[in-house]
Amino acid sequence: MRFIGGIMARNGLALPRAGGSGAMCALTAALSLCWAAAPAAAQRIAYASFPASQTVTLRGQPVAAGPTIVYAALPLDDQTAPPGAALDDDAVSPEEAARGADALLLSQLSQNYRPHPAIWRIGDRDTTIYLFGTVHVLPPGFAWRDAAIDAIVARAGTLIVEAIDADAVPDFAAAHAGGTPLPPIAARVSPDHSAALRRFTDTLPPEAVGIMDEMPTWIAAIAVGFVRDTQAGELPGPGADDWIEAQFRSRHKPVIAIEDAAKVMRQVSAVPEAEQRRSLDKALDTPTPTRAERRAPTHAWAQGDLGAGSALTRDLATTGGGDALGGALLTQRNRAWVDALVRRLKVPGTALFAAGAGHFIGPDSVLALLRKRGVRVTRVQ
């Protein structure tokens, strides 16, 4: 996954998470578009149940009931074969077998390393705050945890996140500044991008195009990359934040937000529409990445590779950055977070701040801004 204006379009790395935050609204919107674009499940056949009390007869003679055979329950997704799927191994062509092998490889993540994502620490005599850059959406089964993050989760008394899921429910109408209805998405791209948009929307059912018409333009820009990846077989799964938050809540430790979700939404929505439309054009211009290119930044994150040559750093530099949308979603928020973290240093105890990894990279990152404020930042992993 890649960035658009500092937010997740593919990698989910700088995406602000939680229900009310700007880009989580974008993620929810993108997911709804993917769900609308997904093929309908094959029709399931309902069979009449056989009453347990009914006597079974064979050639007119009653037959004693035999032992009950217990079958393993299948997940819902496995109960219906895809339309057109071969049901006999003899009917599988070499081409179909190759496609099946590719699908199996796609589900395997080729992690030939032990994860050790980057962790930093700030603090003073009686306060410690660990800083952990996360990925909000990960492929199912992706390994990212290690003993260090487990120990910090166990040690910290408070978790600080970008926003809390219950803060607000994503609302397309609220995401659009001005209150006037937006024109259809086809009217919001520059004329020389109309054909590219049409090629994209032609891959979607009408319901999905209708959802896109309702999206604020900056959210639609994110959805383009997200849907393309989903169509290519990339499956979105729970992110690092989800596991961390679940651990704190299960241990009855407080989880607090560092920002006001509604304020973030207003801040992003205030970006001029012309700037948002440039992001949509840019999303349509983005070349289709290979599978390795899609996953390289996430692997770099899991290995703690944040150097200048890192796939994670290159990805952010290429697609995020200094435009108005990137400033609203990344730079302005980083400055506000640093103010909050400096205030938090006056509160004794140990806390963990978990936020999108894109906020910890670059000259305007949380780390760089903390150092400018005279705060000592130590990388502990």
mmCIF file of C-alpha atoms in Angstrom:
data_model
loop_
_atom_site.group_PDB
_atom_site.id
_atom_site.type_symbol
_atom_site.label_atom_id
_atom_site.label_comp_id
_atom_site.label_asym_id
_atom_site.label_seq_id
_atom_site.Cartn_x
_atom_site.Cartn_y
_atom_site.Cartn_z
ATOM 1 C CA MET A 1 0.000 0.000 0.000
ATOM 2 C CA ARG A 2 1.222 3.523 -0.755
ATOM 3 C CA PHE A 3 0.658 7.017 0.570
ATOM 4 C CA ILE A 4 -1.388 9.847 -0.856
ATOM 5 C CA GLY A 5 -0.597 13.156 0.805
ATOM 6 C CA GLY A 6 0.849 11.377 3.807
ATOM 7 C CA ILE A 7 -2.052 9.001 4.368
ATOM 8 C CA MET A 8 -2.537 5.381 3.517
ATOM 9 C CA ALA A 9 -3.451 4.618 -0.022
ATOM 10 C CA ARG A 10 -1.677 1.292 -0.033
ATOM 11 C CA ASN A 11 0.561 0.630 2.949
ATOM 12 C CA GLY A 12 -1.638 1.950 5.727
ATOM 13 C CA LEU A 13 1.446 3.350 7.386
ATOM 14 C CA ALA A 14 0.551 6.968 8.024
ATOM 15 C CA LEU A 15 -3.163 6.433 8.100
ATOM 16 C CA PRO A 16 -4.747 8.013 11.160
ATOM 17 C CA ARG A 17 -6.832 5.314 12.725
ATOM 18 C CA ALA A 18 -10.022 5.049 14.764
ATOM 19 C CA GLY A 19 -13.616 5.772 14.020
ATOM 20 C CA GLY A 20 -13.672 9.522 13.802
ATOM 21 C CA SER A 21 -10.240 10.404 12.498
ATOM 22 C CA GLY A 22 -9.990 11.715 8.987
ATOM 23 C CA ALA A 23 -8.171 8.907 7.327
ATOM 24 C CA MET A 24 -9.941 6.141 9.188
ATOM 25 C CA CYS A 25 -13.054 7.573 7.606
ATOM 26 C CA ALA A 26 -11.139 7.183 4.364
ATOM 27 C CA LEU A 27 -10.261 3.599 5.200
ATOM 28 C CA THR A 28 -13.855 2.774 6.071
ATOM 29 C CA ALA A 29 -14.935 4.399 2.833
ATOM 30 C CA ALA A 30 -12.373 2.457 0.833
ATOM 31 C CA LEU A 31 -13.432 -0.787 2.484
ATOM 32 C CA SER A 32 -17.079 -0.087 1.728
ATOM 33 C CA LEU A 33 -16.110 0.496 -1.871
ATOM 34 C CA CYS A 34 -14.207 -2.791 -1.945
ATOM 35 C CA TRP A 35 -17.142 -4.649 -0.431
ATOM 36 C CA ALA A 36 -19.486 -3.125 -2.967
ATOM 37 C CA ALA A 37 -17.045 -4.082 -5.702
ATOM 38 C CA ALA A 38 -16.680 -7.669 -4.518
ATOM 39 C CA PRO A 39 -18.464 -10.361 -6.551
ATOM 40 C CA ALA A 40 -21.635 -11.663 -5.014
ATOM 41 C CA ALA A 41 -21.306 -14.979 -3.223
ATOM 42 C CA ALA A 42 -22.613 -18.002 -5.037
ATOM 43 C CA GLN A 43 -26.200 -18.814 -4.134
ATOM 44 C CA ARG A 44 -26.342 -21.332 -1.308
ATOM 45 C CA ILE A 45 -28.753 -24.242 -1.569
ATOM 46 C CA ALA A 46 -30.934 -24.797 1.482
ATOM 47 C CA TYR A 47 -31.594 -28.485 2.190
ATOM 48 C CA ALA A 48 -34.527 -29.703 4.244
ATOM 49 C CA SER A 49 -33.441 -30.854 7.676
ATOM 50 C CA PHE A 50 -33.999 -34.478 8.642
ATOM 51 C CA PRO A 51 -35.953 -34.811 11.919
ATOM 52 C CA ALA A 52 -33.941 -36.710 14.502
ATOM 53 C CA SER A 53 -37.042 -38.617 15.656
ATOM 54 C CA GLN A 54 -37.992 -39.906 12.206
ATOM 55 C CA THR A 55 -37.472 -43.651 11.737
ATOM 56 C CA VAL A 56 -35.152 -44.571 8.899
ATOM 57 C CA THR A 57 -36.350 -47.503 6.795
ATOM 58 C CA LEU A 58 -34.600 -49.576 4.168
ATOM 59 C CA ARG A 59 -36.748 -51.753 1.885
ATOM 60 C CA GLY A 60 -39.609 -51.333 4.283
ATOM 61 C CA GLN A 61 -37.650 -52.470 7.344
ATOM 62 C CA PRO A 62 -36.643 -50.077 10.164
ATOM 63 C CA VAL A 63 -32.944 -49.464 10.432
ATOM 64 C CA ALA A 64 -31.294 -48.789 13.760
ATOM 65 C CA ALA A 65 -29.640 -45.399 13.972
ATOM 66 C CA GLY A 66 -25.855 -45.568 13.702
ATOM 67 C CA PRO A 67 -23.300 -43.438 15.505
ATOM 68 C CA THR A 68 -23.395 -39.738 14.722
ATOM 69 C CA ILE A 69 -20.486 -38.528 12.611
ATOM 70 C CA VAL A 70 -19.215 -35.116 13.673
ATOM 71 C CA TYR A 71 -17.813 -32.977 10.862
ATOM 72 C CA ALA A 72 -15.542 -29.998 11.429
ATOM 73 C CA ALA A 73 -17.370 -26.714 10.902
ATOM 74 C CA LEU A 74 -16.109 -24.674 7.993
ATOM 75 C CA PRO A 75 -15.673 -20.899 8.080
ATOM 76 C CA LEU A 76 -18.450 -19.097 6.229
ATOM 77 C CA ASP A 77 -16.124 -18.096 3.392
ATOM 78 C CA ASP A 78 -15.230 -21.742 2.775
ATOM 79 C CA GLN A 79 -18.785 -23.064 2.594
ATOM 80 C CA THR A 80 -19.429 -21.949 -0.959
ATOM 81 C CA ALA A 81 -17.155 -22.659 -3.877
ATOM 82 C CA PRO A 82 -16.461 -19.679 -6.156
ATOM 83 C CA PRO A 83 -18.632 -19.595 -9.288
ATOM 84 C CA GLY A 84 -17.061 -21.708 -11.995
ATOM 85 C CA ALA A 85 -14.682 -23.476 -9.616
ATOM 86 C CA ALA A 86 -13.655 -26.971 -10.715
ATOM 87 C CA LEU A 87 -15.060 -29.609 -8.354
ATOM 88 C CA ASP A 88 -13.026 -32.516 -9.705
ATOM 89 C CA ASP A 89 -9.241 -32.561 -9.571
ATOM 90 C CA ASP A 90 -9.182 -34.245 -12.987
ATOM 91 C CA ALA A 91 -10.911 -31.177 -14.460
ATOM 92 C CA VAL A 92 -8.235 -28.723 -13.296
ATOM 93 C CA SER A 93 -6.169 -27.516 -16.207
ATOM 94 C CA PRO A 94 -2.449 -26.704 -15.846
ATOM 95 C CA GLU A 95 -3.332 -23.012 -16.180
ATOM 96 C CA GLU A 96 -5.887 -23.251 -13.353
ATOM 97 C CA ALA A 97 -3.406 -25.168 -11.223
ATOM 98 C CA ALA A 98 -0.817 -22.437 -11.814
ATOM 99 C CA ARG A 99 -3.317 -19.765 -10.810
ATOM 100 C CA GLY A 100 -4.086 -21.744 -7.657
ATOM 101 C CA ALA A 101 -0.384 -21.973 -6.860
ATOM 102 C CA ASP A 102 -0.080 -18.219 -7.343
ATOM 103 C CA ALA A 103 -2.981 -17.656 -4.947
ATOM 104 C CA LEU A 104 -1.265 -19.867 -2.384
ATOM 105 C CA LEU A 105 1.974 -17.916 -2.746
ATOM 106 C CA LEU A 106 0.031 -14.682 -2.369
ATOM 107 C CA SER A 107 -1.283 -15.884 0.970
ATOM 108 C CA GLN A 108 2.253 -16.625 2.134
ATOM 109 C CA LEU A 109 4.201 -13.544 3.030
ATOM 110 C CA SER A 110 7.807 -14.736 2.542
ATOM 111 C CA GLN A 111 8.991 -13.371 5.865
ATOM 112 C CA ASN A 112 12.466 -14.872 6.012
ATOM 113 C CA TYR A 113 13.394 -12.659 8.984
ATOM 114 C CA ARG A 114 12.478 -12.132 12.598
ATOM 115 C CA PRO A 115 10.465 -8.923 13.030
ATOM 116 C CA HIS A 116 11.947 -6.108 15.108
ATOM 117 C CA PRO A 117 10.067 -2.884 14.309
ATOM 118 C CA ALA A 118 11.500 0.451 15.398
ATOM 119 C CA ILE A 119 10.769 1.728 18.910
ATOM 120 C CA TRP A 120 11.910 4.987 20.525
ATOM 121 C CA ARG A 121 11.795 6.381 24.051
ATOM 122 C CA ILE A 122 11.549 9.822 25.584
ATOM 123 C CA GLY A 123 11.370 10.636 29.269
ATOM 124 C CA ASP A 124 12.833 12.095 32.413
ATOM 125 C CA ARG A 125 13.398 11.006 35.989
ATOM 126 C CA ASP A 126 9.854 9.787 36.645
ATOM 127 C CA THR A 127 8.264 9.576 33.170
ATOM 128 C CA THR A 128 8.876 7.232 30.249
ATOM 129 C CA ILE A 129 6.998 7.383 26.949
ATOM 130 C CA TYR A 130 7.705 4.750 24.317
ATOM 131 C CA LEU A 131 7.014 5.756 20.703
ATOM 132 C CA PHE A 132 5.996 3.046 18.253
ATOM 133 C CA GLY A 133 5.193 3.636 14.589
ATOM 134 C CA THR A 134 2.521 1.223 13.470
ATOM 135 C CA VAL A 135 0.850 -0.052 10.331
ATOM 136 C CA HIS A 136 -2.916 0.238 10.650
ATOM 137 C CA VAL A 137 -3.810 -2.410 8.047
ATOM 138 C CA LEU A 138 -1.712 -5.568 7.668
ATOM 139 C CA PRO A 139 -2.035 -8.681 5.515
ATOM 140 C CA PRO A 140 -3.700 -11.479 7.512
ATOM 141 C CA GLY A 141 -1.034 -13.554 9.224
ATOM 142 C CA PHE A 142 1.725 -10.956 8.898
ATOM 143 C CA ALA A 143 4.283 -11.342 11.728
ATOM 144 C CA TRP A 144 5.372 -8.056 13.315
ATOM 145 C CA ARG A 145 5.607 -8.540 17.088
ATOM 146 C CA ASP A 146 8.723 -9.375 19.054
ATOM 147 C CA ALA A 147 9.738 -9.647 22.709
ATOM 148 C CA ALA A 148 10.511 -5.927 22.975
ATOM 149 C CA ILE A 149 7.044 -4.708 21.990
ATOM 150 C CA ASP A 150 5.426 -7.408 24.140
ATOM 151 C CA ALA A 151 7.456 -6.262 27.144
ATOM 152 C CA ILE A 152 6.579 -2.598 26.583
ATOM 153 C CA VAL A 153 2.875 -3.398 26.281
ATOM 154 C CA ALA A 154 3.097 -5.297 29.560
ATOM 155 C CA ARG A 155 5.102 -2.526 31.293
ATOM 156 C CA ALA A 156 3.231 0.586 30.149
ATOM 157 C CA GLY A 157 0.367 1.811 32.288
ATOM 158 C CA THR A 158 -1.352 3.886 29.584
ATOM 159 C CA LEU A 159 -1.756 3.597 25.816
ATOM 160 C CA ILE A 160 -1.917 6.812 23.769
ATOM 161 C CA VAL A 161 -3.394 6.447 20.287
ATOM 162 C CA GLU A 162 -4.375 8.818 17.524
ATOM 163 C CA ALA A 163 -8.095 8.595 18.218
ATOM 164 C CA ILE A 164 -10.585 6.292 19.879
ATOM 165 C CA ASP A 165 -12.914 4.165 17.764
ATOM 166 C CA ALA A 166 -15.992 5.433 19.579
ATOM 167 C CA ASP A 167 -15.097 9.095 19.053
ATOM 168 C CA ALA A 168 -17.238 9.445 15.953
ATOM 169 C CA VAL A 169 -18.704 7.492 13.106
ATOM 170 C CA PRO A 170 -17.323 8.269 9.647
ATOM 171 C CA ASP A 171 -19.794 10.467 7.810
ATOM 172 C CA PHE A 172 -19.245 11.461 4.180
ATOM 173 C CA ALA A 173 -21.457 14.505 4.552
ATOM 174 C CA ALA A 174 -19.487 15.720 7.558
ATOM 175 C CA ALA A 175 -16.246 15.068 5.713
ATOM 176 C CA HIS A 176 -17.162 17.541 2.986
ATOM 177 C CA ALA A 177 -16.698 21.161 3.911
ATOM 178 C CA GLY A 178 -19.337 23.635 2.811
ATOM 179 C CA GLY A 179 -22.420 21.459 3.043
ATOM 180 C CA THR A 180 -23.257 21.652 -0.673
ATOM 181 C CA PRO A 181 -23.630 18.354 -2.548
ATOM 182 C CA LEU A 182 -20.519 17.218 -4.372
ATOM 183 C CA PRO A 183 -20.718 16.604 -8.113
ATOM 184 C CA PRO A 184 -20.248 13.019 -9.336
ATOM 185 C CA ILE A 185 -16.685 11.767 -9.139
ATOM 186 C CA ALA A 186 -16.433 11.896 -12.948
ATOM 187 C CA ALA A 187 -16.797 15.670 -12.753
ATOM 188 C CA ARG A 188 -14.028 16.019 -10.175
ATOM 189 C CA VAL A 189 -11.052 14.901 -12.237
ATOM 190 C CA SER A 190 -9.227 17.082 -14.703
ATOM 191 C CA PRO A 191 -10.303 16.497 -18.328
ATOM 192 C CA ASP A 192 -7.080 14.690 -19.190
ATOM 193 C CA HIS A 193 -7.789 12.152 -16.411
ATOM 194 C CA SER A 194 -11.368 11.363 -17.380
ATOM 195 C CA ALA A 195 -10.366 8.306 -19.391
ATOM 196 C CA ALA A 196 -8.235 6.956 -16.536
ATOM 197 C CA LEU A 197 -11.116 7.364 -14.099
ATOM 198 C CA ARG A 198 -13.491 5.664 -16.518
ATOM 199 C CA ARG A 199 -11.112 2.708 -16.866
ATOM 200 C CA PHE A 200 -11.066 2.430 -13.071
ATOM 201 C CA THR A 201 -14.824 2.752 -12.520
ATOM 202 C CA ASP A 202 -15.488 0.275 -15.338
ATOM 203 C CA THR A 203 -13.987 -2.371 -13.044
ATOM 204 C CA LEU A 204 -16.603 -1.589 -10.374
ATOM 205 C CA PRO A 205 -20.294 -2.418 -10.149
ATOM 206 C CA PRO A 206 -22.728 0.524 -10.247
ATOM 207 C CA GLU A 207 -23.223 0.344 -6.469
ATOM 208 C CA ALA A 208 -19.534 0.983 -5.878
ATOM 209 C CA VAL A 209 -19.467 3.898 -8.301
ATOM 210 C CA GLY A 210 -22.435 5.353 -6.429
ATOM 211 C CA ILE A 211 -20.514 5.124 -3.155
ATOM 212 C CA MET A 212 -17.565 6.854 -4.772
ATOM 213 C CA ASP A 213 -19.806 9.687 -5.994
ATOM 214 C CA GLU A 214 -20.702 10.387 -2.354
ATOM 215 C CA MET A 215 -17.097 10.438 -1.127
ATOM 216 C CA PRO A 216 -15.209 13.653 -0.478
ATOM 217 C CA THR A 217 -12.514 13.905 -3.118
ATOM 218 C CA TRP A 218 -9.567 13.236 -0.805
ATOM 219 C CA ILE A 219 -11.197 10.036 0.430
ATOM 220 C CA ALA A 220 -11.918 8.939 -3.142
ATOM 221 C CA ALA A 221 -8.229 9.446 -3.932
ATOM 222 C CA ILE A 222 -7.302 7.010 -1.171
ATOM 223 C CA ALA A 223 -9.960 4.549 -2.265
ATOM 224 C CA VAL A 224 -8.488 4.252 -5.775
ATOM 225 C CA GLY A 225 -5.245 2.681 -4.557
ATOM 226 C CA PHE A 226 -6.936 0.624 -1.884
ATOM 227 C CA VAL A 227 -9.446 -0.881 -4.304
ATOM 228 C CA ARG A 228 -6.778 -1.619 -6.906
ATOM 229 C CA ASP A 229 -4.792 -3.560 -4.336
ATOM 230 C CA THR A 230 -7.852 -5.452 -3.154
ATOM 231 C CA GLN A 231 -8.693 -6.348 -6.732
ATOM 232 C CA ALA A 232 -5.119 -7.611 -7.124
ATOM 233 C CA GLY A 233 -5.659 -10.027 -4.237
ATOM 234 C CA GLU A 234 -4.233 -8.090 -1.309
ATOM 235 C CA LEU A 235 -6.393 -8.729 1.745
ATOM 236 C CA PRO A 236 -6.685 -6.087 4.487
ATOM 237 C CA GLY A 237 -6.313 -7.451 7.989
ATOM 238 C CA PRO A 238 -6.060 -6.043 11.513
ATOM 239 C CA GLY A 239 -3.193 -3.664 12.117
ATOM 240 C CA ALA A 240 -0.624 -3.446 14.880
ATOM 241 C CA ASP A 241 -2.765 -0.843 16.662
ATOM 242 C CA ASP A 242 -5.666 -3.264 16.928
ATOM 243 C CA TRP A 243 -3.611 -5.868 18.758
ATOM 244 C CA ILE A 244 -1.981 -3.322 21.069
ATOM 245 C CA GLU A 245 -5.270 -1.655 21.983
ATOM 246 C CA ALA A 246 -6.902 -5.028 22.632
ATOM 247 C CA GLN A 247 -4.059 -5.929 25.006
ATOM 248 C CA PHE A 248 -4.447 -2.742 27.035
ATOM 249 C CA ARG A 249 -8.209 -3.045 27.222
ATOM 250 C CA SER A 250 -8.067 -6.711 28.225
ATOM 251 C CA ARG A 251 -5.763 -5.715 31.082
ATOM 252 C CA HIS A 252 -8.070 -2.829 32.061
ATOM 253 C CA LYS A 253 -5.383 -0.220 31.397
ATOM 254 C CA PRO A 254 -6.458 3.204 30.088
ATOM 255 C CA VAL A 255 -6.436 4.009 26.368
ATOM 256 C CA ILE A 256 -6.520 7.736 25.550
ATOM 257 C CA ALA A 257 -6.552 9.750 22.333
ATOM 258 C CA ILE A 258 -3.893 12.323 21.508
ATOM 259 C CA GLU A 259 -6.169 14.292 19.182
ATOM 260 C CA ASP A 260 -9.783 15.245 18.562
ATOM 261 C CA ALA A 261 -11.101 13.128 15.699
ATOM 262 C CA ALA A 262 -13.714 15.652 14.608
ATOM 263 C CA LYS A 263 -11.111 18.411 14.562
ATOM 264 C CA VAL A 264 -8.887 16.327 12.279
ATOM 265 C CA MET A 265 -11.792 15.781 9.911
ATOM 266 C CA ARG A 266 -12.495 19.514 9.776
ATOM 267 C CA GLN A 267 -8.830 20.235 9.232
ATOM 268 C CA VAL A 268 -8.562 17.888 6.273
ATOM 269 C CA SER A 269 -11.883 18.974 4.841
ATOM 270 C CA ALA A 270 -10.674 22.570 4.870
ATOM 271 C CA VAL A 271 -8.028 21.739 2.266
ATOM 272 C CA PRO A 272 -9.135 23.472 -0.964
ATOM 273 C CA GLU A 273 -11.092 21.252 -3.317
ATOM 274 C CA ALA A 274 -8.596 21.975 -6.094
ATOM 275 C CA GLU A 275 -5.836 20.407 -3.986
ATOM 276 C CA GLN A 276 -7.988 17.363 -3.244
ATOM 277 C CA ARG A 277 -8.691 16.920 -6.945
ATOM 278 C CA ARG A 278 -4.975 17.025 -7.701
ATOM 279 C CA SER A 279 -4.581 14.111 -5.281
ATOM 280 C CA LEU A 280 -7.271 12.207 -7.153
ATOM 281 C CA ASP A 281 -5.472 12.823 -10.446
ATOM 282 C CA LYS A 282 -2.249 11.662 -8.833
ATOM 283 C CA ALA A 283 -3.882 8.477 -7.571
ATOM 284 C CA LEU A 284 -5.115 7.649 -11.067
ATOM 285 C CA ASP A 285 -1.619 8.313 -12.459
ATOM 286 C CA THR A 286 0.079 5.929 -10.033
ATOM 287 C CA PRO A 287 1.483 2.927 -11.944
ATOM 288 C CA THR A 288 0.263 -0.507 -10.929
ATOM 289 C CA PRO A 289 2.894 -1.886 -8.541
ATOM 290 C CA THR A 290 4.134 -5.430 -8.488
ATOM 291 C CA ARG A 291 3.332 -7.670 -5.555
ATOM 292 C CA ALA A 292 6.844 -7.146 -4.197
ATOM 293 C CA GLU A 293 6.520 -3.358 -4.517
ATOM 294 C CA ARG A 294 3.213 -3.417 -2.643
ATOM 295 C CA ARG A 295 4.662 -5.323 0.268
ATOM 296 C CA ALA A 296 8.206 -3.957 0.448
ATOM 297 C CA PRO A 297 7.371 -0.974 2.722
ATOM 298 C CA THR A 298 5.516 -3.206 5.179
ATOM 299 C CA HIS A 299 8.440 -5.635 5.309
ATOM 300 C CA ALA A 300 10.811 -2.696 5.837
ATOM 301 C CA TRP A 301 8.630 -1.494 8.728
ATOM 302 C CA ALA A 302 8.624 -4.928 10.374
ATOM 303 C CA GLN A 303 12.429 -5.019 10.137
ATOM 304 C CA GLY A 304 12.860 -1.533 11.591
ATOM 305 C CA ASP A 305 14.444 -0.300 8.352
ATOM 306 C CA LEU A 306 13.887 3.457 8.233
ATOM 307 C CA GLY A 307 17.076 4.582 6.494
ATOM 308 C CA ALA A 308 17.226 6.728 3.388
ATOM 309 C CA GLY A 309 17.264 3.644 1.175
ATOM 310 C CA SER A 310 14.393 1.933 2.963
ATOM 311 C CA ALA A 311 11.348 1.008 0.899
ATOM 312 C CA LEU A 312 9.247 2.583 3.636
ATOM 313 C CA THR A 313 11.120 5.881 3.483
ATOM 314 C CA ARG A 314 11.090 5.965 -0.325
ATOM 315 C CA ASP A 315 7.382 5.240 -0.387
ATOM 316 C CA LEU A 316 6.579 8.143 1.920
ATOM 317 C CA ALA A 317 8.896 10.512 0.044
ATOM 318 C CA THR A 318 7.322 9.591 -3.300
ATOM 319 C CA THR A 319 3.654 9.853 -2.440
ATOM 320 C CA GLY A 320 3.422 11.937 0.718
ATOM 321 C CA GLY A 321 4.898 15.234 1.512
ATOM 322 C CA GLY A 322 4.594 18.938 1.125
ATOM 323 C CA ASP A 323 1.270 19.511 -0.616
ATOM 324 C CA ALA A 324 -1.678 21.007 1.264
ATOM 325 C CA LEU A 325 -3.346 17.661 1.859
ATOM 326 C CA GLY A 326 -0.135 16.123 3.157
ATOM 327 C CA GLY A 327 0.346 19.087 5.460
ATOM 328 C CA ALA A 328 -3.130 18.718 6.931
ATOM 329 C CA LEU A 329 -2.822 14.989 7.435
ATOM 330 C CA LEU A 330 0.788 14.720 8.517
ATOM 331 C CA THR A 331 2.762 17.868 9.381
ATOM 332 C CA GLN A 332 0.080 19.825 11.248
ATOM 333 C CA ARG A 333 -0.892 16.793 13.263
ATOM 334 C CA ASN A 334 2.743 15.969 14.100
ATOM 335 C CA ARG A 335 3.181 19.448 15.584
ATOM 336 C CA ALA A 336 0.064 19.093 17.702
ATOM 337 C CA TRP A 337 1.162 15.637 18.862
ATOM 338 C CA VAL A 338 4.570 16.929 19.930
ATOM 339 C CA ASP A 339 2.885 19.610 22.053
ATOM 340 C CA ALA A 340 0.787 16.883 23.693
ATOM 341 C CA LEU A 341 3.790 14.592 24.268
ATOM 342 C CA VAL A 342 5.800 17.395 25.873
ATOM 343 C CA ARG A 343 2.876 18.042 28.225
ATOM 344 C CA ARG A 344 2.640 14.308 28.928
ATOM 345 C CA LEU A 345 6.254 14.277 30.116
ATOM 346 C CA LYS A 346 4.996 16.088 33.224
ATOM 347 C CA VAL A 347 2.831 13.074 34.133
ATOM 348 C CA PRO A 348 4.758 10.407 36.087
ATOM 349 C CA GLY A 349 4.573 6.823 34.861
ATOM 350 C CA THR A 350 5.153 4.768 31.734
ATOM 351 C CA ALA A 351 3.068 5.198 28.587
ATOM 352 C CA LEU A 352 3.136 3.851 25.034
ATOM 353 C CA PHE A 353 2.302 6.147 22.117
ATOM 354 C CA ALA A 354 1.318 4.115 19.047
ATOM 355 C CA ALA A 355 0.681 6.012 15.807
ATOM 356 C CA GLY A 356 1.151 5.514 12.076
ATOM 357 C CA ALA A 357 4.771 4.851 11.106
ATOM 358 C CA GLY A 358 4.721 7.639 8.514
ATOM 359 C CA HIS A 359 4.586 10.147 11.367
ATOM 360 C CA PHE A 360 8.043 9.038 12.519
ATOM 361 C CA ILE A 361 9.901 9.542 9.228
ATOM 362 C CA GLY A 362 11.297 12.703 7.671
ATOM 363 C CA PRO A 363 12.322 16.250 8.633
ATOM 364 C CA ASP A 364 8.855 17.152 9.961
ATOM 365 C CA SER A 365 8.336 13.874 11.812
ATOM 366 C CA VAL A 366 7.357 13.585 15.453
ATOM 367 C CA LEU A 367 10.933 12.548 16.251
ATOM 368 C CA ALA A 368 12.517 15.524 14.465
ATOM 369 C CA LEU A 369 10.095 17.987 16.043
ATOM 370 C CA LEU A 370 10.712 16.562 19.523
ATOM 371 C CA ARG A 371 14.457 16.997 19.058
ATOM 372 C CA LYS A 372 13.905 20.605 17.958
ATOM 373 C CA ARG A 373 12.077 21.144 21.236
ATOM 374 C CA GLY A 374 15.133 19.905 23.124
ATOM 375 C CA VAL A 375 13.657 16.509 23.993
ATOM 376 C CA ARG A 376 16.139 13.642 23.920
ATOM 377 C CA VAL A 377 14.869 10.818 21.700
ATOM 378 C CA THR A 378 16.534 7.417 22.079
ATOM 379 C CA ARG A 379 15.933 4.547 19.706
ATOM 380 C CA VAL A 380 15.632 1.423 21.834
ATOM 381 C CA GLN A 381 15.055 -0.962 18.898
#
